[in-house]
PDB file of C-alpha atoms in Angstrom:
ATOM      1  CA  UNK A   6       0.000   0.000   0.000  1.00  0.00           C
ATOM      2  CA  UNK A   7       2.729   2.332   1.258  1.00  0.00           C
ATOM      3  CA  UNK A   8       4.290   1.660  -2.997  1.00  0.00           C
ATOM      4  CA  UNK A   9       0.945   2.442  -4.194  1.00  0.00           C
ATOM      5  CA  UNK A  10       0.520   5.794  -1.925  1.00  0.00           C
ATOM      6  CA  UNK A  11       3.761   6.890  -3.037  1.00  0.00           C
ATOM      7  CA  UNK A  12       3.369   5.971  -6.820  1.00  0.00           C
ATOM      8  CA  UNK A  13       0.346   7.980  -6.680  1.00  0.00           C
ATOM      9  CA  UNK A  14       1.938  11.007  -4.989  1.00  0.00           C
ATOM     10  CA  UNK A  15       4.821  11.089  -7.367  1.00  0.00           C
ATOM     11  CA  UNK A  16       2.391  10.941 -10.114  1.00  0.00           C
ATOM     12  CA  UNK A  17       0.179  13.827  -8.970  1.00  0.00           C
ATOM     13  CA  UNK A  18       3.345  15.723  -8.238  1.00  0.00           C
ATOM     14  CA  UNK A  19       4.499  15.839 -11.760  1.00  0.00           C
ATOM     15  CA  UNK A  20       0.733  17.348 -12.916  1.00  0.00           C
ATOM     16  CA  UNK A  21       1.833  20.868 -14.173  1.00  0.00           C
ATOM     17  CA  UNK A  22      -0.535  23.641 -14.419  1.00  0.00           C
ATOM     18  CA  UNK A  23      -0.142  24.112 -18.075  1.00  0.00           C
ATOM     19  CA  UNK A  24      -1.309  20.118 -18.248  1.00  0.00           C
ATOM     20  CA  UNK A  25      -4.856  21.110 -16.319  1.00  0.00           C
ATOM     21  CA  UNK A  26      -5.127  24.362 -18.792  1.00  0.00           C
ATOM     22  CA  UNK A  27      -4.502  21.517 -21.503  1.00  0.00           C
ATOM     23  CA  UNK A  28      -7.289  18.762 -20.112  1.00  0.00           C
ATOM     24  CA  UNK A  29     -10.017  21.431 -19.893  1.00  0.00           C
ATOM     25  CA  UNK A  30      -9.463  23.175 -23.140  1.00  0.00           C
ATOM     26  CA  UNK A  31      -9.507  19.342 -25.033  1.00  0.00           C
ATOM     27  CA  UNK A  32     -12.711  19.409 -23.225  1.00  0.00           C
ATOM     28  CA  UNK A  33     -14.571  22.257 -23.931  1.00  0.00           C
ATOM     29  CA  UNK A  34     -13.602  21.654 -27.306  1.00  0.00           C
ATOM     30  CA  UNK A  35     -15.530  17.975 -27.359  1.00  0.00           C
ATOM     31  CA  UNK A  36     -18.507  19.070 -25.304  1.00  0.00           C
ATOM     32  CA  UNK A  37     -19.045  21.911 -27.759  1.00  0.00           C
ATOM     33  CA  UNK A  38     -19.007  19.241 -30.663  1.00  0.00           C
ATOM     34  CA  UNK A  39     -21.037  16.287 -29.272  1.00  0.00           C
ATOM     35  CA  UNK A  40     -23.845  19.086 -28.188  1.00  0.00           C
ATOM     36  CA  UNK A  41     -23.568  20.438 -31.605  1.00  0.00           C
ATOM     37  CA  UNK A  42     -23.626  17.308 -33.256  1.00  0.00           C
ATOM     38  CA  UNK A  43     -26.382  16.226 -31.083  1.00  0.00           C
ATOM     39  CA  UNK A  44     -28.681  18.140 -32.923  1.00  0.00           C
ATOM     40  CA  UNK A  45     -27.666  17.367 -36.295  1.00  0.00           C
ATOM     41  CA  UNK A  46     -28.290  14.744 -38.935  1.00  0.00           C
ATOM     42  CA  UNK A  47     -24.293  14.704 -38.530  1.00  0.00           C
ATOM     43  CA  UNK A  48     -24.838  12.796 -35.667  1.00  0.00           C
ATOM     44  CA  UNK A  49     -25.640   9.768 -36.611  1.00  0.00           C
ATOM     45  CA  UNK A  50     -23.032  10.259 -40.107  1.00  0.00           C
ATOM     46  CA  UNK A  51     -20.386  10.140 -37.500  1.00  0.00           C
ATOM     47  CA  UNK A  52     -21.560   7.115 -35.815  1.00  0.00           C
ATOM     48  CA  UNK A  53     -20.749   5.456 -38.824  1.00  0.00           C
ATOM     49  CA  UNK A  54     -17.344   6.994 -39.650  1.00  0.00           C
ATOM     50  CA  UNK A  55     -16.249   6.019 -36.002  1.00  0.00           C
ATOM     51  CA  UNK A  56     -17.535   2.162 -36.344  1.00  0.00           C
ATOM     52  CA  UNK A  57     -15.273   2.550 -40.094  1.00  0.00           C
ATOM     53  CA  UNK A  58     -12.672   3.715 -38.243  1.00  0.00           C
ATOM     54  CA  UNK A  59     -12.912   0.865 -35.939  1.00  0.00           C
ATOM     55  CA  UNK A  60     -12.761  -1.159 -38.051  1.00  0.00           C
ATOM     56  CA  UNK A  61     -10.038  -0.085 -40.436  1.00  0.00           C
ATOM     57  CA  UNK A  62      -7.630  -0.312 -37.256  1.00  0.00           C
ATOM     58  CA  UNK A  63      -9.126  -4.244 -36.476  1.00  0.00           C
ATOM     59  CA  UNK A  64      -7.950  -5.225 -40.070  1.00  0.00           C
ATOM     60  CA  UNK A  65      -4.670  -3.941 -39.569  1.00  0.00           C
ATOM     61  CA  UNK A  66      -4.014  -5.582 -36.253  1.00  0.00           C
ATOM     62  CA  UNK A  67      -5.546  -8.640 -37.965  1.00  0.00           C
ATOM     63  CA  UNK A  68      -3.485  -8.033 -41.309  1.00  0.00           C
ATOM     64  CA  UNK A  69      -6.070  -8.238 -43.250  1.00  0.00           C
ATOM     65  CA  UNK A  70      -4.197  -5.965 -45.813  1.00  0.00           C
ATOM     66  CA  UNK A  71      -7.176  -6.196 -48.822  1.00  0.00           C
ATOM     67  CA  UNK A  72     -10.098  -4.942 -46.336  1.00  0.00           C
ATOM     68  CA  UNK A  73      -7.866  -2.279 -44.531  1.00  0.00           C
ATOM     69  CA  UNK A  74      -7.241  -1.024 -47.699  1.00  0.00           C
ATOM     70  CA  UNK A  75     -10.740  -0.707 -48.567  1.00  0.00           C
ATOM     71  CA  UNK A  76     -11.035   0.763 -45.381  1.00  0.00           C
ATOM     72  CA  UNK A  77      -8.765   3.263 -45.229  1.00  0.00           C
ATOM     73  CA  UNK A  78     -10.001   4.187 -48.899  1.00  0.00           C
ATOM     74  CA  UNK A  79     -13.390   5.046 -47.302  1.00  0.00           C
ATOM     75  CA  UNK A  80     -11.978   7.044 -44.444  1.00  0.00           C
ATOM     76  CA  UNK A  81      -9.918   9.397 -47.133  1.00  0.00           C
ATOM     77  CA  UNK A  82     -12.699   9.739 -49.819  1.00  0.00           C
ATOM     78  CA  UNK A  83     -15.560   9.899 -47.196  1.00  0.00           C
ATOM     79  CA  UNK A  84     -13.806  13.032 -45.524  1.00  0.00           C
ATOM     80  CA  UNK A  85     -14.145  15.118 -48.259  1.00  0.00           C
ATOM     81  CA  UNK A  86     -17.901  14.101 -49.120  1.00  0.00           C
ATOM     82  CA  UNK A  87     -18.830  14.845 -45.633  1.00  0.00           C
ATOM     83  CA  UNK A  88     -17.292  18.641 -45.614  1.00  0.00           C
ATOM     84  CA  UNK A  89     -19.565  18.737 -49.073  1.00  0.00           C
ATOM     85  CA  UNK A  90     -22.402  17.252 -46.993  1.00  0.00           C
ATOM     86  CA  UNK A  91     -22.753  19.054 -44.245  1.00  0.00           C
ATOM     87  CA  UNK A  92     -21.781  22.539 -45.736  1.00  0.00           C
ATOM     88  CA  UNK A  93     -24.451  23.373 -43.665  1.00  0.00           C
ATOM     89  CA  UNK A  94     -23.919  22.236 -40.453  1.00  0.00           C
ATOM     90  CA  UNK A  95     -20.396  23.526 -40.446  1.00  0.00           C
ATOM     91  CA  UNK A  96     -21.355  26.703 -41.708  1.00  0.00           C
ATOM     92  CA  UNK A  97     -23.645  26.528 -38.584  1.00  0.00           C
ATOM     93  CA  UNK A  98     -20.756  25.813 -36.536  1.00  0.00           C
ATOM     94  CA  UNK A  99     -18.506  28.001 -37.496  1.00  0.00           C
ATOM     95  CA  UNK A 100     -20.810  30.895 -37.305  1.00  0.00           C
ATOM     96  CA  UNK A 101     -21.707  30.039 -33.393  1.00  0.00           C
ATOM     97  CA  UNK A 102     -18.133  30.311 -32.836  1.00  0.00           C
ATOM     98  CA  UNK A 103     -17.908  33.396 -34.881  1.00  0.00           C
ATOM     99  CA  UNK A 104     -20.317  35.553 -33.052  1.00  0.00           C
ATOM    100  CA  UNK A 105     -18.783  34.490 -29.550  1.00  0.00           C
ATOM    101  CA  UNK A 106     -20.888  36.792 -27.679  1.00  0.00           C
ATOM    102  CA  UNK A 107     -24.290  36.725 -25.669  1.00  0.00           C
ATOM    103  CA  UNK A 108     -26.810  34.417 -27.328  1.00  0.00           C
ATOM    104  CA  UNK A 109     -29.640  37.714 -26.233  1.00  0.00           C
ATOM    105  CA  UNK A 110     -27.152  40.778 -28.044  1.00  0.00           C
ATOM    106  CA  UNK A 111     -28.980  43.639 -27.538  1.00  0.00           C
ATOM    107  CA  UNK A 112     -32.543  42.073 -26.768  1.00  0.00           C
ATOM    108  CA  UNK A 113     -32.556  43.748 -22.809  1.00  0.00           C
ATOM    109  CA  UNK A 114     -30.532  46.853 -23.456  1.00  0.00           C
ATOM    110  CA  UNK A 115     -31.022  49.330 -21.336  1.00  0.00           C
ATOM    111  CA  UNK A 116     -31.796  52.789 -22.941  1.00  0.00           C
ATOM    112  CA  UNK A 117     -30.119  55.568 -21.148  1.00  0.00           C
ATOM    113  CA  UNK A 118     -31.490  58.600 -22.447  1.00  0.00           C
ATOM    114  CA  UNK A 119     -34.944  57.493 -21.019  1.00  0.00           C
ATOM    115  CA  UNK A 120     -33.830  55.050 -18.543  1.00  0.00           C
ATOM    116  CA  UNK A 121     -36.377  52.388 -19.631  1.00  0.00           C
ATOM    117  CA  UNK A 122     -36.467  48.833 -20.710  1.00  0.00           C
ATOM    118  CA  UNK A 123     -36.397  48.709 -24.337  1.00  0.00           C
ATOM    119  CA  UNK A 124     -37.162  45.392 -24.760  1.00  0.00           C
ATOM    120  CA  UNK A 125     -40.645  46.345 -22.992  1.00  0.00           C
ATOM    121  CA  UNK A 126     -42.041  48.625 -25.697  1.00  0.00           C
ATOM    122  CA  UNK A 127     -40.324  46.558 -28.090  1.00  0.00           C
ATOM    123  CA  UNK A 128     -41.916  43.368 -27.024  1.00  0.00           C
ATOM    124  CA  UNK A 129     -45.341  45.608 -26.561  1.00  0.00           C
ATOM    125  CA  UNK A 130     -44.931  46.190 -30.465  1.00  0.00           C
ATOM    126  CA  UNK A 131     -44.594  42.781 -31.784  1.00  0.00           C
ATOM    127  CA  UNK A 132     -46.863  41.500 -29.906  1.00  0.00           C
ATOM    128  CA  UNK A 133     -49.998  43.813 -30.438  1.00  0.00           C
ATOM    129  CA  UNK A 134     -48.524  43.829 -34.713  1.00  0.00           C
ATOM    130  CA  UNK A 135     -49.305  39.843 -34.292  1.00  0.00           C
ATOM    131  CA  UNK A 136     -52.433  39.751 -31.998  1.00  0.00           C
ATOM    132  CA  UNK A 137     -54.060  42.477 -34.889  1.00  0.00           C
ATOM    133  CA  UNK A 138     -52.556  40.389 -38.056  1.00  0.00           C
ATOM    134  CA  UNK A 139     -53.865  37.239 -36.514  1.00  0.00           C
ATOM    135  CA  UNK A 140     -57.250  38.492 -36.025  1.00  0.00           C
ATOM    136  CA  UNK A 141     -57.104  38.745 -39.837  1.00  0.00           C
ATOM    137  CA  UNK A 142     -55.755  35.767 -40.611  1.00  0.00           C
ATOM    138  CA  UNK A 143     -52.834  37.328 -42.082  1.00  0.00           C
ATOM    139  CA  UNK A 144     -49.873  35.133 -42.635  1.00  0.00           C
ATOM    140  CA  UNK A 145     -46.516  36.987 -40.999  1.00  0.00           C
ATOM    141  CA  UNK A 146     -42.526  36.008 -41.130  1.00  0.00           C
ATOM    142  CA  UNK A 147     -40.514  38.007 -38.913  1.00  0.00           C
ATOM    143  CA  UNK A 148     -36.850  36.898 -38.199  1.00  0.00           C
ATOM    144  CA  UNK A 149     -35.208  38.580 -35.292  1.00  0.00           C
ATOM    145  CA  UNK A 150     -31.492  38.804 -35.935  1.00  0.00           C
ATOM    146  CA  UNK A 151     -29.179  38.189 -32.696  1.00  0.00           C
ATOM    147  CA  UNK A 152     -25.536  37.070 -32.660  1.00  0.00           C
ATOM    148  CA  UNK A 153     -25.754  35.297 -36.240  1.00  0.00           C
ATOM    149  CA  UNK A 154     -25.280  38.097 -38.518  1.00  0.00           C
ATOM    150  CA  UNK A 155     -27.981  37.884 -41.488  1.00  0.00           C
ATOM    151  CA  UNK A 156     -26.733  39.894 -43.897  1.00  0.00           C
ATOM    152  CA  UNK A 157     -26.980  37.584 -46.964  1.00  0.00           C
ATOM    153  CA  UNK A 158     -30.543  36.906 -45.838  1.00  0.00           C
ATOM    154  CA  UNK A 159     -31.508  40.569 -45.673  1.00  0.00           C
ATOM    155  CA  UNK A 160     -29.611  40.797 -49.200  1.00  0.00           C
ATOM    156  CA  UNK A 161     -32.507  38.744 -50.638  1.00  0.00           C
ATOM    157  CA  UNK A 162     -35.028  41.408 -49.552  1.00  0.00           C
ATOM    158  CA  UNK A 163     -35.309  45.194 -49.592  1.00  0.00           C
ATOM    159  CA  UNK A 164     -33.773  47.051 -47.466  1.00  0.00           C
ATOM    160  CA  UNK A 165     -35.774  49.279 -45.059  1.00  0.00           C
ATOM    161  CA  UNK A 166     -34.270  50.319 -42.099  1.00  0.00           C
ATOM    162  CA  UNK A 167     -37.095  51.841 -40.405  1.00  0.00           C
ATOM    163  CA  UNK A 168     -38.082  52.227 -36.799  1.00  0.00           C
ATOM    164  CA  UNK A 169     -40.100  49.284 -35.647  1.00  0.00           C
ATOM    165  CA  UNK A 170     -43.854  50.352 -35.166  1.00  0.00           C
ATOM    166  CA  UNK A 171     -46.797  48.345 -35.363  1.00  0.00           C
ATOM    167  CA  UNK A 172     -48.683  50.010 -38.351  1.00  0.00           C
ATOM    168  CA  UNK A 173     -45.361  49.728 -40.530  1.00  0.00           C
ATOM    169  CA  UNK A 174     -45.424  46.070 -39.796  1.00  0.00           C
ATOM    170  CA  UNK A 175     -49.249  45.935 -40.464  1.00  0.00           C
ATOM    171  CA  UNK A 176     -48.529  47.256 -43.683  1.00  0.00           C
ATOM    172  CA  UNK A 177     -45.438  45.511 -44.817  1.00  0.00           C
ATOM    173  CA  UNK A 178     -47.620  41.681 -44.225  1.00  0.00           C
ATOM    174  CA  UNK A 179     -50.863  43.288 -45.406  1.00  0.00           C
ATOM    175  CA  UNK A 180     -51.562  41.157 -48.526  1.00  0.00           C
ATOM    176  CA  UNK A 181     -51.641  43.049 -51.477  1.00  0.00           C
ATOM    177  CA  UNK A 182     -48.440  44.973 -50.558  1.00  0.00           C
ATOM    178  CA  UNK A 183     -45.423  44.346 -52.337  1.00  0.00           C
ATOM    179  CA  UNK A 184     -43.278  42.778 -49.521  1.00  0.00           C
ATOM    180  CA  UNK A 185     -45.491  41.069 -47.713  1.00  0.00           C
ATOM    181  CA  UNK A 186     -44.353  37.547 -49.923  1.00  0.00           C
ATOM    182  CA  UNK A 187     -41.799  37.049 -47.614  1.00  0.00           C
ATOM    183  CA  UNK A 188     -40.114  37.701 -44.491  1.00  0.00           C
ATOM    184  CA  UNK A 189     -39.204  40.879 -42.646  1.00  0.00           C
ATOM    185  CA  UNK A 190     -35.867  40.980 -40.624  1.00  0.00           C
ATOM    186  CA  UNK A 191     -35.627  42.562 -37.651  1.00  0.00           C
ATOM    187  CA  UNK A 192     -32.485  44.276 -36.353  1.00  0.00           C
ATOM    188  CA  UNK A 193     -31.107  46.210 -33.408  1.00  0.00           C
ATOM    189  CA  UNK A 194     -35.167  47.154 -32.981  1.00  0.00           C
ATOM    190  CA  UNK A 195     -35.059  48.432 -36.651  1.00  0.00           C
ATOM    191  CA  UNK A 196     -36.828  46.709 -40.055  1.00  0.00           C
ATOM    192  CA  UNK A 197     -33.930  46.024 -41.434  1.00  0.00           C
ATOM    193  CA  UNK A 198     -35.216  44.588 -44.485  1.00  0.00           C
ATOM    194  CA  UNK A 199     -38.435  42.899 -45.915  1.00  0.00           C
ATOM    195  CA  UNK A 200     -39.766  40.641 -48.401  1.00  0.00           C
ATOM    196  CA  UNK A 201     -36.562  38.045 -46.966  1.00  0.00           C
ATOM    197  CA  UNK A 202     -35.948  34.926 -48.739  1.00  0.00           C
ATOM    198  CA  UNK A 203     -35.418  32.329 -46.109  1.00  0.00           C
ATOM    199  CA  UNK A 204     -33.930  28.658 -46.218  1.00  0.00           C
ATOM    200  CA  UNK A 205     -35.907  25.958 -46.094  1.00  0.00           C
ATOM    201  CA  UNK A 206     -35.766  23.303 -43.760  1.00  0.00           C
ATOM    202  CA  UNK A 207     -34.426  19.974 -44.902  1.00  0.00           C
ATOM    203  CA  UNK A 208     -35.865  17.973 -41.679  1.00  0.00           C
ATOM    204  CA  UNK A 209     -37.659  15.397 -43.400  1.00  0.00           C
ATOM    205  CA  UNK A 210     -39.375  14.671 -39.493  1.00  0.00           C
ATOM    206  CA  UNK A 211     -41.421  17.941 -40.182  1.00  0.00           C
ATOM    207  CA  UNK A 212     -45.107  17.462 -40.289  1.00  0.00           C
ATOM    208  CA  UNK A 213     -46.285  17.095 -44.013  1.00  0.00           C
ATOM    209  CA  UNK A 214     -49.335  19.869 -42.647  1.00  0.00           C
ATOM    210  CA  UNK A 215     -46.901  22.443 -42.071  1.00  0.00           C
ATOM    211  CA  UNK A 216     -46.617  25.085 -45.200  1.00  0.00           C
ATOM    212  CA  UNK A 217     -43.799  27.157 -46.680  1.00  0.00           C
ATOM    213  CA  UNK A 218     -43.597  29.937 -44.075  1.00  0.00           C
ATOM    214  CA  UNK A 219     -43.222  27.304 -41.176  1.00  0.00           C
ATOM    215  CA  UNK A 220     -40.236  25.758 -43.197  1.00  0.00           C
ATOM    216  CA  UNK A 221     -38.938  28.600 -43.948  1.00  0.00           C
ATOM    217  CA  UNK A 222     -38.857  29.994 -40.014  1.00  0.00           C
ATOM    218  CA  UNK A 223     -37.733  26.262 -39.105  1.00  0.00           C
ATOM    219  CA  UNK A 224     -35.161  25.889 -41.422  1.00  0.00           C
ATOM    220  CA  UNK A 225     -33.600  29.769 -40.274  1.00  0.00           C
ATOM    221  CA  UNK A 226     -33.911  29.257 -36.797  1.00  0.00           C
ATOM    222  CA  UNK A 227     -31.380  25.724 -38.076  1.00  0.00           C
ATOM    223  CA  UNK A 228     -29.401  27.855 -39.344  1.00  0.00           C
ATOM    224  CA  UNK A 229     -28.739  30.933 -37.368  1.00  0.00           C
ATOM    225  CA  UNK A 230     -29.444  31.819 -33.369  1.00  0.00           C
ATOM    226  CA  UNK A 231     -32.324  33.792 -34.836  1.00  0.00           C
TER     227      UNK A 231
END
């Protein structure tokens, strides 16, 4: 026991600090991609690439030089189809790491000059815009920009940049307007743009009832923090 005790000792002596900076920075880094993954049809790709990889390394112990080779053909080819793939996903990730700031931006900033909430009249706005378009049955889009910058969405649309108020929103979804076909983007508590062209969302687990606009708000909120 007393070998042991000491064996132990000497090992946790030699831990430096620069080897605990190391252990939790290796695992940030795999937490962020197995929650990440998690949510993705990646998932269950990478599954498959690990039982591959698996098995490449059996058929080498093994020497089974005809299948390793077939094997290790799969791994090299397969990594470039998967970065075609998932363009997506990794433009998803890489984005989230990108904006490395508060998932809620600007959404409770505090203004100054008069000292009040913004969020609360800006929250009072959307809100009574949707309770008076839903009373109409009018169909409405509205993407509120955070972290994710949307730029190449709002490209697709015309620009506006007006103050958010609830009769300019009444009139931008009213139906015979011009921009209502689409979606308006919301920025910084501004219109930045309307009549949006959003991306669709490939989830084939959808509901077959739901129509372009929910697919369309799906597949952006699967794409951005919006």
């Amino acid at each position: 026991m007393a070998g042991v005790k000491e064996a132990v000792m000497k090992a946790v002596s030699m831990i430096r600090v620069a080897d605990i900076i190391d252990v939790i920075i290796i695992t940030m880094i795999l937490y962020y991609i197995f929650s990440f993954l998690k949510d993705t049809r990646a998932g269950q790709v990478i599954k498959g690439v690990v039982l591959i990889f698996i098995c490449t390394q059996i058929t080498s112990w093994l020497k089974l030089y005809a299948t390793n080779y077939l094997f290790s053909t799969i791994i090299q080819i397969g990594a470039v189809a998967l970065v075609v793939v998932f363009q997506p996903e990794l433009r998803k990730a890489l984005s989230r790491i990108g904006s490395g700031s508060s998932l809620v931006k600007e959404l409770f900033a505090i203004d100054r000059e008069s000292g009040h909430n913004r969020f609360e009249s800006y929250l009072a706005i959307i809100l009574k815009a949707t309770y008076d378009l839903a009373a109409t049955k009018t169909g409405t889009l509205m993407v509120f920009e955070r972290t994710t910058n949307l730029g190449e969405i709002s490209a697709t649309g015309t620009p506006v940049d007006a103050e958010l108020s609830i009769e300019l929103i009444k009139n931008i979804f009213y139906p015979k307007a011009p921009l209502h076909d689409g979606a308006a983007i919301i920025r910084d508590f501004r219109i930045h743009a309307a009549g949006c062209v959003l991306p669709l969302s490939k989830n084939n687990a959808l509901s077959s009832d739901l129509g372009t606009r929910h697919k369309a708000g799906t597949g952006m909120s699967e794409e951005s923090d919006a």
